[in-house]
PDB file of C-alpha atoms in Angstrom:
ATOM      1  CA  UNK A 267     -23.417  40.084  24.802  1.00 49.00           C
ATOM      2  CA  UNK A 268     -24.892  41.046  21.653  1.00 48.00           C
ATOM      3  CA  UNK A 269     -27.425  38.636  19.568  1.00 48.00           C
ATOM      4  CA  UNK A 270     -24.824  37.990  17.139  1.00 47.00           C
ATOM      5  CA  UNK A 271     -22.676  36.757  19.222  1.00 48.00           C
ATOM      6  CA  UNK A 272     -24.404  34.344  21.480  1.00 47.00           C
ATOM      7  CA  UNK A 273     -25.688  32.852  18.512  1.00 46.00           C
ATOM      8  CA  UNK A 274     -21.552  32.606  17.359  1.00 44.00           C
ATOM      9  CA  UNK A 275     -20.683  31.080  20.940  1.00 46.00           C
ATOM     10  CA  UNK A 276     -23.735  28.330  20.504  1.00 45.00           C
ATOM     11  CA  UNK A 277     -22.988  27.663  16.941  1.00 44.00           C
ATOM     12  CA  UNK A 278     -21.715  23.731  16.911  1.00 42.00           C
ATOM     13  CA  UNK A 279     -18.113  23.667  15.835  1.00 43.00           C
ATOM     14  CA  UNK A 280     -17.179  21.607  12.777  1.00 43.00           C
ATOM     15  CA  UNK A 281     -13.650  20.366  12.027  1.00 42.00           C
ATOM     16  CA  UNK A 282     -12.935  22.202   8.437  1.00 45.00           C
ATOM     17  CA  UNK A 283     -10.631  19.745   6.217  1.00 47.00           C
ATOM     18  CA  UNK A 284      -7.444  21.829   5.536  1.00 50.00           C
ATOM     19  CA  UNK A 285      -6.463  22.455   2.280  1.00 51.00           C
ATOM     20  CA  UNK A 286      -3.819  20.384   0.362  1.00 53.00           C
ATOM     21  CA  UNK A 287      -0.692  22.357  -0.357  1.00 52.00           C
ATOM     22  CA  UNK A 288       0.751  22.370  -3.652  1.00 52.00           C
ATOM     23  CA  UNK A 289       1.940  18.561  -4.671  1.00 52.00           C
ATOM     24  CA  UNK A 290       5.321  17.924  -6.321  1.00 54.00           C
ATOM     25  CA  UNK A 291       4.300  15.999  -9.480  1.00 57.00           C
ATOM     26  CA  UNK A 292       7.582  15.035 -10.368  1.00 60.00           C
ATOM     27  CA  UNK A 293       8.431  13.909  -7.346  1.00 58.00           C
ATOM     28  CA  UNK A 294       5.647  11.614  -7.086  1.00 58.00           C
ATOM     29  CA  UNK A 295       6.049  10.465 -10.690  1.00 63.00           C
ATOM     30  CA  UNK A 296       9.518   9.533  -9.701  1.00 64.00           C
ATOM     31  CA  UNK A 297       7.863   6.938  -7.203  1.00 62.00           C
ATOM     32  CA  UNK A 298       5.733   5.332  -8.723  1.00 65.00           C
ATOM     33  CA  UNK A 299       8.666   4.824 -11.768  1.00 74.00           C
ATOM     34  CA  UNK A 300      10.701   3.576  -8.837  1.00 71.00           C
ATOM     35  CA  UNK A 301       8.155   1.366  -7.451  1.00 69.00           C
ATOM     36  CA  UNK A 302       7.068  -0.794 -10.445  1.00 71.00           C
ATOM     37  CA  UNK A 303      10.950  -0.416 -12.075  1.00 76.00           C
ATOM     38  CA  UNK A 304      11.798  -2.464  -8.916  1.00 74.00           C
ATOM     39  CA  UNK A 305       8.916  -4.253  -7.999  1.00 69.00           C
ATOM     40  CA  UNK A 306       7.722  -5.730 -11.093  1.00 68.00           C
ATOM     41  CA  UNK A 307       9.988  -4.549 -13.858  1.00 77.00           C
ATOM     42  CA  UNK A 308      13.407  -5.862 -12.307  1.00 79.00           C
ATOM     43  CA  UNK A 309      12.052  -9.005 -10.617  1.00 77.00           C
ATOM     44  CA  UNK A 310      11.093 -10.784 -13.589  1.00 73.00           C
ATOM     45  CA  UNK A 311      13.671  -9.784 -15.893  1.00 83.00           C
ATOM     46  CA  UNK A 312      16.027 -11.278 -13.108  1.00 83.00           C
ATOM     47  CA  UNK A 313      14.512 -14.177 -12.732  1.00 75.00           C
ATOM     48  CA  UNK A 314      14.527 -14.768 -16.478  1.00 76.00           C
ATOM     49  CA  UNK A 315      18.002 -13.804 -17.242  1.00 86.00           C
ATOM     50  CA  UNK A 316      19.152 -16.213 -13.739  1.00 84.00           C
ATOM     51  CA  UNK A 317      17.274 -19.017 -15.279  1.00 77.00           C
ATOM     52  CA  UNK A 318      18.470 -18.476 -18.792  1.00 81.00           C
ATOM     53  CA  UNK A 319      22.016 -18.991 -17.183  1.00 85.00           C
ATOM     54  CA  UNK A 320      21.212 -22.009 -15.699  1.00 83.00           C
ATOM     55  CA  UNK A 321      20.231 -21.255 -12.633  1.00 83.00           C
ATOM     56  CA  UNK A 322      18.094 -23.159 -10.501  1.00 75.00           C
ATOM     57  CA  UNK A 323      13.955 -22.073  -9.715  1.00 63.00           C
ATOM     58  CA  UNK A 324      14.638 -21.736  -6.063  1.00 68.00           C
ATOM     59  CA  UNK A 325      17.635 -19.527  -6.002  1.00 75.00           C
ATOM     60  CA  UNK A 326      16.519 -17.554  -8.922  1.00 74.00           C
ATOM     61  CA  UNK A 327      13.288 -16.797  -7.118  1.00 69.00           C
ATOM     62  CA  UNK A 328      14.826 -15.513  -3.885  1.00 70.00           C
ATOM     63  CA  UNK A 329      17.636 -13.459  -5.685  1.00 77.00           C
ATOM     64  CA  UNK A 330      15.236 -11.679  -7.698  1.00 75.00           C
ATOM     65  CA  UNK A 331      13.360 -11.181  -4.568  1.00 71.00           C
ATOM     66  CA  UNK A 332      16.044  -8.365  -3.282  1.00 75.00           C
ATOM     67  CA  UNK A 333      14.800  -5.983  -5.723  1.00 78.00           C
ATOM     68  CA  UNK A 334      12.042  -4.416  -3.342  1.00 70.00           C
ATOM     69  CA  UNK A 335      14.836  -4.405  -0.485  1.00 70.00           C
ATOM     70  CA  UNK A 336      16.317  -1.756  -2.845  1.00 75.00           C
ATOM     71  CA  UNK A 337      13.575  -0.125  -3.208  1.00 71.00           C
ATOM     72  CA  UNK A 338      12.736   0.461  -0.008  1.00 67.00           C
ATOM     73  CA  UNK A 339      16.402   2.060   0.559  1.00 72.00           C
ATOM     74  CA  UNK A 340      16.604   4.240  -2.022  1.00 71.00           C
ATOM     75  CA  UNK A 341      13.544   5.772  -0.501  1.00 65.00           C
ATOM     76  CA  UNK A 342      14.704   6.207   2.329  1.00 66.00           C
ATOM     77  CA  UNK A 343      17.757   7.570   1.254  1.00 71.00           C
ATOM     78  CA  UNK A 344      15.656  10.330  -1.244  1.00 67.00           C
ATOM     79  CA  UNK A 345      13.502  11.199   1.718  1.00 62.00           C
ATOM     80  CA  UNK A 346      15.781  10.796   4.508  1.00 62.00           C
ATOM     81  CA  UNK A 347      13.655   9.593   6.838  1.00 58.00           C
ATOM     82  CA  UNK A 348      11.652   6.086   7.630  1.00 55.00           C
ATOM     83  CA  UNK A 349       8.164   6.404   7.365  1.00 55.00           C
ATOM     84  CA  UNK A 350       5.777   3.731   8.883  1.00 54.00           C
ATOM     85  CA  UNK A 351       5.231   2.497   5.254  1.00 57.00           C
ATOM     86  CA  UNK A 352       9.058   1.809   4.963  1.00 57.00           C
ATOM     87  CA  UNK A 353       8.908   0.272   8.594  1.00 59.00           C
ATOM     88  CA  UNK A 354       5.969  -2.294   7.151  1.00 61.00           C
ATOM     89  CA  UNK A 355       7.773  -2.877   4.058  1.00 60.00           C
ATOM     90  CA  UNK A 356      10.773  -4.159   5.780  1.00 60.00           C
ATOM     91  CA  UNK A 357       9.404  -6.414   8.270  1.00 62.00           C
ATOM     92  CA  UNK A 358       7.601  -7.977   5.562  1.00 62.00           C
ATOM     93  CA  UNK A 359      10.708  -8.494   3.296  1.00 62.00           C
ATOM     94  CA  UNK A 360      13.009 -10.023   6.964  1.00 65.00           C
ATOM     95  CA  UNK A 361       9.274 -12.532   7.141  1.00 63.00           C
ATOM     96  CA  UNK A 362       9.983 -13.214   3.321  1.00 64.00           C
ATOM     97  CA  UNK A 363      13.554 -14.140   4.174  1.00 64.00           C
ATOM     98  CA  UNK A 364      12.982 -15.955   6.932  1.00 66.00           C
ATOM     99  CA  UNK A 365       9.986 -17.892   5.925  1.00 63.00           C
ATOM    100  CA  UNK A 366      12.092 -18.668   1.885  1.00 61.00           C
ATOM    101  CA  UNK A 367      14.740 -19.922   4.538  1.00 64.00           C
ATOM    102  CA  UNK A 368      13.195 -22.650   6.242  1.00 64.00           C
ATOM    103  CA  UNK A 369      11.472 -25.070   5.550  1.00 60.00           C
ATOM    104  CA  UNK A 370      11.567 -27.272   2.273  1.00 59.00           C
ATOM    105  CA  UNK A 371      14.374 -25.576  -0.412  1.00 61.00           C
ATOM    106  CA  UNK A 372      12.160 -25.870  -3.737  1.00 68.00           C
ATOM    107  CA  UNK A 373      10.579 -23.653  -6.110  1.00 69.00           C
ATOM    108  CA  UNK A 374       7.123 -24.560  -5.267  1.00 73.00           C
ATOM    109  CA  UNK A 375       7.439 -24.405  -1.765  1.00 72.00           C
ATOM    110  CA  UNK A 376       8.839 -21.100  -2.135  1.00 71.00           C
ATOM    111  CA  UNK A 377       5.719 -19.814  -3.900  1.00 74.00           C
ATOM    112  CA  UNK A 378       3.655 -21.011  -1.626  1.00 76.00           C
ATOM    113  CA  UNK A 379       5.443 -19.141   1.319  1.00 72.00           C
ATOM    114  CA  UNK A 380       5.297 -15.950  -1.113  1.00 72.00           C
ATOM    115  CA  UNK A 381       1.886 -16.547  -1.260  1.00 77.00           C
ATOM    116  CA  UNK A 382       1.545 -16.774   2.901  1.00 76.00           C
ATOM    117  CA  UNK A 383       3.252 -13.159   2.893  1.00 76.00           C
ATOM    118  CA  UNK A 384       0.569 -11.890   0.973  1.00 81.00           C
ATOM    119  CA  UNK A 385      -1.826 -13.191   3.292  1.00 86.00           C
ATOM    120  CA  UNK A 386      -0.066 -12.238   6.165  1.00 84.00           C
ATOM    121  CA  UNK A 387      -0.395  -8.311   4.545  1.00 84.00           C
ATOM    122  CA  UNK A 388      -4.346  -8.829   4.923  1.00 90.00           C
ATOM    123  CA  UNK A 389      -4.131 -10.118   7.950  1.00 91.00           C
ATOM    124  CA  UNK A 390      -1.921  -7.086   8.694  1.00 87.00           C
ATOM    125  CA  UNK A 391      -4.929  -4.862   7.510  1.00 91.00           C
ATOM    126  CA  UNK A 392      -7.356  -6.518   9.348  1.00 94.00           C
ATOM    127  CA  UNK A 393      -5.505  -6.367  12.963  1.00 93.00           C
ATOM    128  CA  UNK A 394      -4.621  -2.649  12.180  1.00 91.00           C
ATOM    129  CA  UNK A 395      -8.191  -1.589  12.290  1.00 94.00           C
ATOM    130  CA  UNK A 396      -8.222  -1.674  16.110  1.00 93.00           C
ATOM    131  CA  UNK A 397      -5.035   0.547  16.134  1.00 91.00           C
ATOM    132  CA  UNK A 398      -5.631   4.101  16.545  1.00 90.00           C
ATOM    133  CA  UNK A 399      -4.711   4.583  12.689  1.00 92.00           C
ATOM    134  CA  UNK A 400      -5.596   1.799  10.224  1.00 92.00           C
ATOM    135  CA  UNK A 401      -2.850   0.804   7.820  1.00 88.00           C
ATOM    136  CA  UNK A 402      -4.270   2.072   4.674  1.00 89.00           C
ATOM    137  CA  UNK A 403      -3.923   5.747   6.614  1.00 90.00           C
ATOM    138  CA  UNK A 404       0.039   5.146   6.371  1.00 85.00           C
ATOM    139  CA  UNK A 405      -0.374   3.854   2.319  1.00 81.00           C
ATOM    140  CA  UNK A 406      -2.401   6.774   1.828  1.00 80.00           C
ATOM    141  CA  UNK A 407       0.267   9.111   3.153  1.00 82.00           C
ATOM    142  CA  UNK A 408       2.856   7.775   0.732  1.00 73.00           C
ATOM    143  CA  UNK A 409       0.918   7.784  -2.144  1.00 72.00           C
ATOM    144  CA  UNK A 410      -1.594  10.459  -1.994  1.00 74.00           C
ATOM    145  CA  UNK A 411       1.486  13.171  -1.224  1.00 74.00           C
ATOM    146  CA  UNK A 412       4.816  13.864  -2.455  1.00 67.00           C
ATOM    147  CA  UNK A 413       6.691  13.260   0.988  1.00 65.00           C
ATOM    148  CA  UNK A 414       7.497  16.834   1.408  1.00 73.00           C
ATOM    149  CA  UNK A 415       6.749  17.962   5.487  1.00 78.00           C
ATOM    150  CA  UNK A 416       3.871  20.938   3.894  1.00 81.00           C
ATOM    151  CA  UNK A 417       1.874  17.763   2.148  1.00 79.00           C
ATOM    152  CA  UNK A 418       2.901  14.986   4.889  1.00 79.00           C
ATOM    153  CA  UNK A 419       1.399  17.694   7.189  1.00 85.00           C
ATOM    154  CA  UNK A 420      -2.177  18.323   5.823  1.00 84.00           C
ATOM    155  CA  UNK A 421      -2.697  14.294   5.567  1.00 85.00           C
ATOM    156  CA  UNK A 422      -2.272  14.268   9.335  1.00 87.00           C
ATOM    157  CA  UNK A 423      -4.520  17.197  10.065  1.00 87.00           C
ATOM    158  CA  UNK A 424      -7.563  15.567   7.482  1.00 86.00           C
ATOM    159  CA  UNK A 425      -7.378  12.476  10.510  1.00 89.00           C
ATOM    160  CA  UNK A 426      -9.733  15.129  12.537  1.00 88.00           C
ATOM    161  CA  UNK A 427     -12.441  14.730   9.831  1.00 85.00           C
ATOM    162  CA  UNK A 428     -14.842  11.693  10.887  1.00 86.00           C
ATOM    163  CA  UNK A 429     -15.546  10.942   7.168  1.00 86.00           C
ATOM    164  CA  UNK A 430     -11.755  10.392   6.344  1.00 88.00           C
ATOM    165  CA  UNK A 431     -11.807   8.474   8.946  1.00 90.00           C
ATOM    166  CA  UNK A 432     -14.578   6.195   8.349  1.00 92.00           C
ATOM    167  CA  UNK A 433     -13.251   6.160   4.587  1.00 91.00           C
ATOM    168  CA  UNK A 434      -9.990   4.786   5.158  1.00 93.00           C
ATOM    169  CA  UNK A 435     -11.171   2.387   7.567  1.00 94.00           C
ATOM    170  CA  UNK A 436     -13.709   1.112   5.017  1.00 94.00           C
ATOM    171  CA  UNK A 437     -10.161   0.764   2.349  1.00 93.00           C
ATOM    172  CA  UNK A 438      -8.531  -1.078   4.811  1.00 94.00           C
ATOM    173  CA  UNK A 439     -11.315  -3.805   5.732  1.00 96.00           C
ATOM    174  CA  UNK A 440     -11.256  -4.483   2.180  1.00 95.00           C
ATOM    175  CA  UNK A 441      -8.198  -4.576   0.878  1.00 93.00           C
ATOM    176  CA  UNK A 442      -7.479  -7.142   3.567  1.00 94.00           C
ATOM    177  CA  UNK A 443     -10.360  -9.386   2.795  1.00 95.00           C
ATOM    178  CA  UNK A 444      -9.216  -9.046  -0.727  1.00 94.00           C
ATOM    179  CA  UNK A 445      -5.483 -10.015  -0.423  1.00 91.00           C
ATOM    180  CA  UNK A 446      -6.393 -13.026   2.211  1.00 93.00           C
ATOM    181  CA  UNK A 447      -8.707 -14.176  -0.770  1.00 93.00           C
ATOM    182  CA  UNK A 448      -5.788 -13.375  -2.970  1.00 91.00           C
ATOM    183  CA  UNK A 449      -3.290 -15.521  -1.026  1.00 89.00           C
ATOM    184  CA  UNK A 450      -6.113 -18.287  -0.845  1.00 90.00           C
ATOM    185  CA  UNK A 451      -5.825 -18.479  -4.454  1.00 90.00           C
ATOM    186  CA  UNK A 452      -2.709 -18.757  -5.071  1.00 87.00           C
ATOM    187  CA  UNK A 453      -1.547 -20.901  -2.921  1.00 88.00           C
ATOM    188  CA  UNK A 454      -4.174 -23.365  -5.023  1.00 88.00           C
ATOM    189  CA  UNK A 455      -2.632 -22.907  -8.106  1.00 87.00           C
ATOM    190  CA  UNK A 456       0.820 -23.305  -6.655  1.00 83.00           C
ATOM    191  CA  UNK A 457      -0.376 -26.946  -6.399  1.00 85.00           C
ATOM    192  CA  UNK A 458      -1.945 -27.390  -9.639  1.00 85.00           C
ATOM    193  CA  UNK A 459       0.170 -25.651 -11.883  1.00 82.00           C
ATOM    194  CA  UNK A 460       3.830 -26.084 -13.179  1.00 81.00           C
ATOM    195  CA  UNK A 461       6.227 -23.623 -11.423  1.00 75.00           C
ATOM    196  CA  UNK A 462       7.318 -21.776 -15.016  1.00 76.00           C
ATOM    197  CA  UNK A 463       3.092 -21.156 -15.113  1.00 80.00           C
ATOM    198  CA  UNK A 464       3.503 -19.580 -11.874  1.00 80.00           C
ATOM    199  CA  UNK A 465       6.206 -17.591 -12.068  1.00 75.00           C
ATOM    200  CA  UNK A 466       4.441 -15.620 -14.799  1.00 77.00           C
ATOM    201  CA  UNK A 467       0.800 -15.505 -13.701  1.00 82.00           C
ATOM    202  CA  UNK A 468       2.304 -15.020  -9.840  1.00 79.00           C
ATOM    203  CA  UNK A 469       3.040 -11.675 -10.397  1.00 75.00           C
ATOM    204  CA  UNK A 470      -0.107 -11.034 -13.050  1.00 80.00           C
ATOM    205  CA  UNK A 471      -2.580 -12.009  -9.501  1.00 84.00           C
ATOM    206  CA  UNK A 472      -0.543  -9.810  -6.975  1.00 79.00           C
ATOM    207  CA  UNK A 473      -0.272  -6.910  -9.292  1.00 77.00           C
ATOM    208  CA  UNK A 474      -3.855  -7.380 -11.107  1.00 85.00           C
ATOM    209  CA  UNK A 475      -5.510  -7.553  -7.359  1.00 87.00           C
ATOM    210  CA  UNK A 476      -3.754  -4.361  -6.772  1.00 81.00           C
ATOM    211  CA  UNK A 477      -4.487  -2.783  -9.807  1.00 83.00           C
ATOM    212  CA  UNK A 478      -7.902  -3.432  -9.159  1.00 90.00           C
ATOM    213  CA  UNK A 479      -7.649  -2.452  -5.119  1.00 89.00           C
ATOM    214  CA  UNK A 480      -6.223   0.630  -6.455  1.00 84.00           C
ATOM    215  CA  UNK A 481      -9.243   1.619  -8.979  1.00 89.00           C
ATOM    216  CA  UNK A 482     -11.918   1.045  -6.628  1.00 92.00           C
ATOM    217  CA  UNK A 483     -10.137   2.943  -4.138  1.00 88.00           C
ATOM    218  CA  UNK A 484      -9.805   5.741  -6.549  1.00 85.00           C
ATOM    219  CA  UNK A 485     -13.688   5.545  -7.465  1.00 90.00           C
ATOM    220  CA  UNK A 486     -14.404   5.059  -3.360  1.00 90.00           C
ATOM    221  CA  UNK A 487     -12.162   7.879  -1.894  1.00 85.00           C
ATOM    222  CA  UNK A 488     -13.810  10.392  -4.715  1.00 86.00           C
ATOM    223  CA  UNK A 489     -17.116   9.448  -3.688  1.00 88.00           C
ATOM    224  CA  UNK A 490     -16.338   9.682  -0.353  1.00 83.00           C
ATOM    225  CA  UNK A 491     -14.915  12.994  -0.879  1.00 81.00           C
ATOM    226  CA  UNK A 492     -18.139  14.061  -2.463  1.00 84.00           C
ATOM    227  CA  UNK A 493     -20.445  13.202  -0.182  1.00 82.00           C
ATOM    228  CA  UNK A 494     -18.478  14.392   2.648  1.00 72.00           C
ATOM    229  CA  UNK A 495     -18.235  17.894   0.512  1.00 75.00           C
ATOM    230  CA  UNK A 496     -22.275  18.345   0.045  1.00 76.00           C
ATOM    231  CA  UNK A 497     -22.387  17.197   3.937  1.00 72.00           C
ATOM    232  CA  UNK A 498     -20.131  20.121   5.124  1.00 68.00           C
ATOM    233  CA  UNK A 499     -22.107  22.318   2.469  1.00 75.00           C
ATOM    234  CA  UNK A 500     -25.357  21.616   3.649  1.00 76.00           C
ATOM    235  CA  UNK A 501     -24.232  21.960   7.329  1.00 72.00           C
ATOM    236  CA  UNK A 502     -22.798  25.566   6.659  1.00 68.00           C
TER     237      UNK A 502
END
């Protein structure tokens, strides 16, 4: 065996971080149109237009809550398949139901219990970081590709990379501090405030925590991405 080649077969491997294939921007644009059309957009305006017809708090709250059951179906429908993010979004919209359902029948009380979901999602994110695959691993999948089996495939094969790894378990620690702070908070001001306040600024804390999640995760997973970049670099 030749010099060269010894010193090949005693080389340390190193897991290379495959490329990502070619992403579908209008595909993903769709989404995210999707998402906040029937997450935010469609909720509120429901709400409004129930209450302007005389409706009462409580049953204009949970019918406007079946917008992000459609949601979830029409992505299944465009992808044909159910994902583990579609799984998690559905057993959190049955808890909504169930939890709206019992208990005391009044607007308040029904923000509150909103407010418990939330909390139960960062609890969620917590408990998943001693699965094999924390949930901010699945969220990444669904947002950081276009669904299509090429892109859905290289997300799975960047798992092998430690720093990925440690990244998105780092994301999911905090996001589920942050939304069991979030719920914290508004279940608060569900007692101090009047319910028209809260059906307003509600949505403004769930959405502006998010917002927020979702820039520093941006800034986090770039840095990340960097350092883990000059680390392979330096190691070649």
């Amino acid at each position: 065996m030749s010099r060269q080649d010894t010193a090949t077969t005693t080389q340390p491997q190193r897991t290379e971080r495959p490329a990502p294939p070619a992403r579908s921007r209008g595909a993903a644009l769709g989404g995210w149109i999707l998402t906040l059309a029937f997450n935010v957009v469609a909720p509120i305006l429901t709400y409004n237009t129930l209450r302007d017809h005389g409706w009462s708090e409580f049953s204009a709250l949970l019918l406007s809550g079946a917008w992000p059951v459609l949601d979830t179906a029409v992505h299944v429908v465009w992808r044909r398949r159910v994902d583990e993010f579609a799984v998690v979004t559905l057993v959190f919209l049955v808890i909504t139901a169930v939890v709206s359902l019992v208990g005391a029948h009044s607007a308040r009380a029904l923000l509150i219990k909103d407010s418990g979901v939330t909390g139960l999602f960062g609890l969620l994110c917590l408990g998943t970081l001693l699965a094999p695959r924390p949930l901010m691993f699945y969220f990444g999948r669904k947002f950081a590709t276009d669904g299509t089996p090429e892109s859905t495939a290289w997300w799975n094969g960047m798992w092998q990379a430690e720093g990925f790894r440690r990244t998105l378990t780092v994301m999911t620690a905090v996001w589920g501090v942050a939304y069991c702070v979030e719920a914290g908070v508004r279940i608060a001001l569900a007692y101090t405030l009047s319910t028209d306040t809260m059906v307003v600024l509600s949505p403004v804390l769930i959405y502006g925590v998010l917002g927020l999640l979702a820039v520093w995760t941006a800034l986090y997973g770039k840095r990340a991405r960097r350092r883990g970049e000059a680390l392979a670099a330096a190691a070649a």
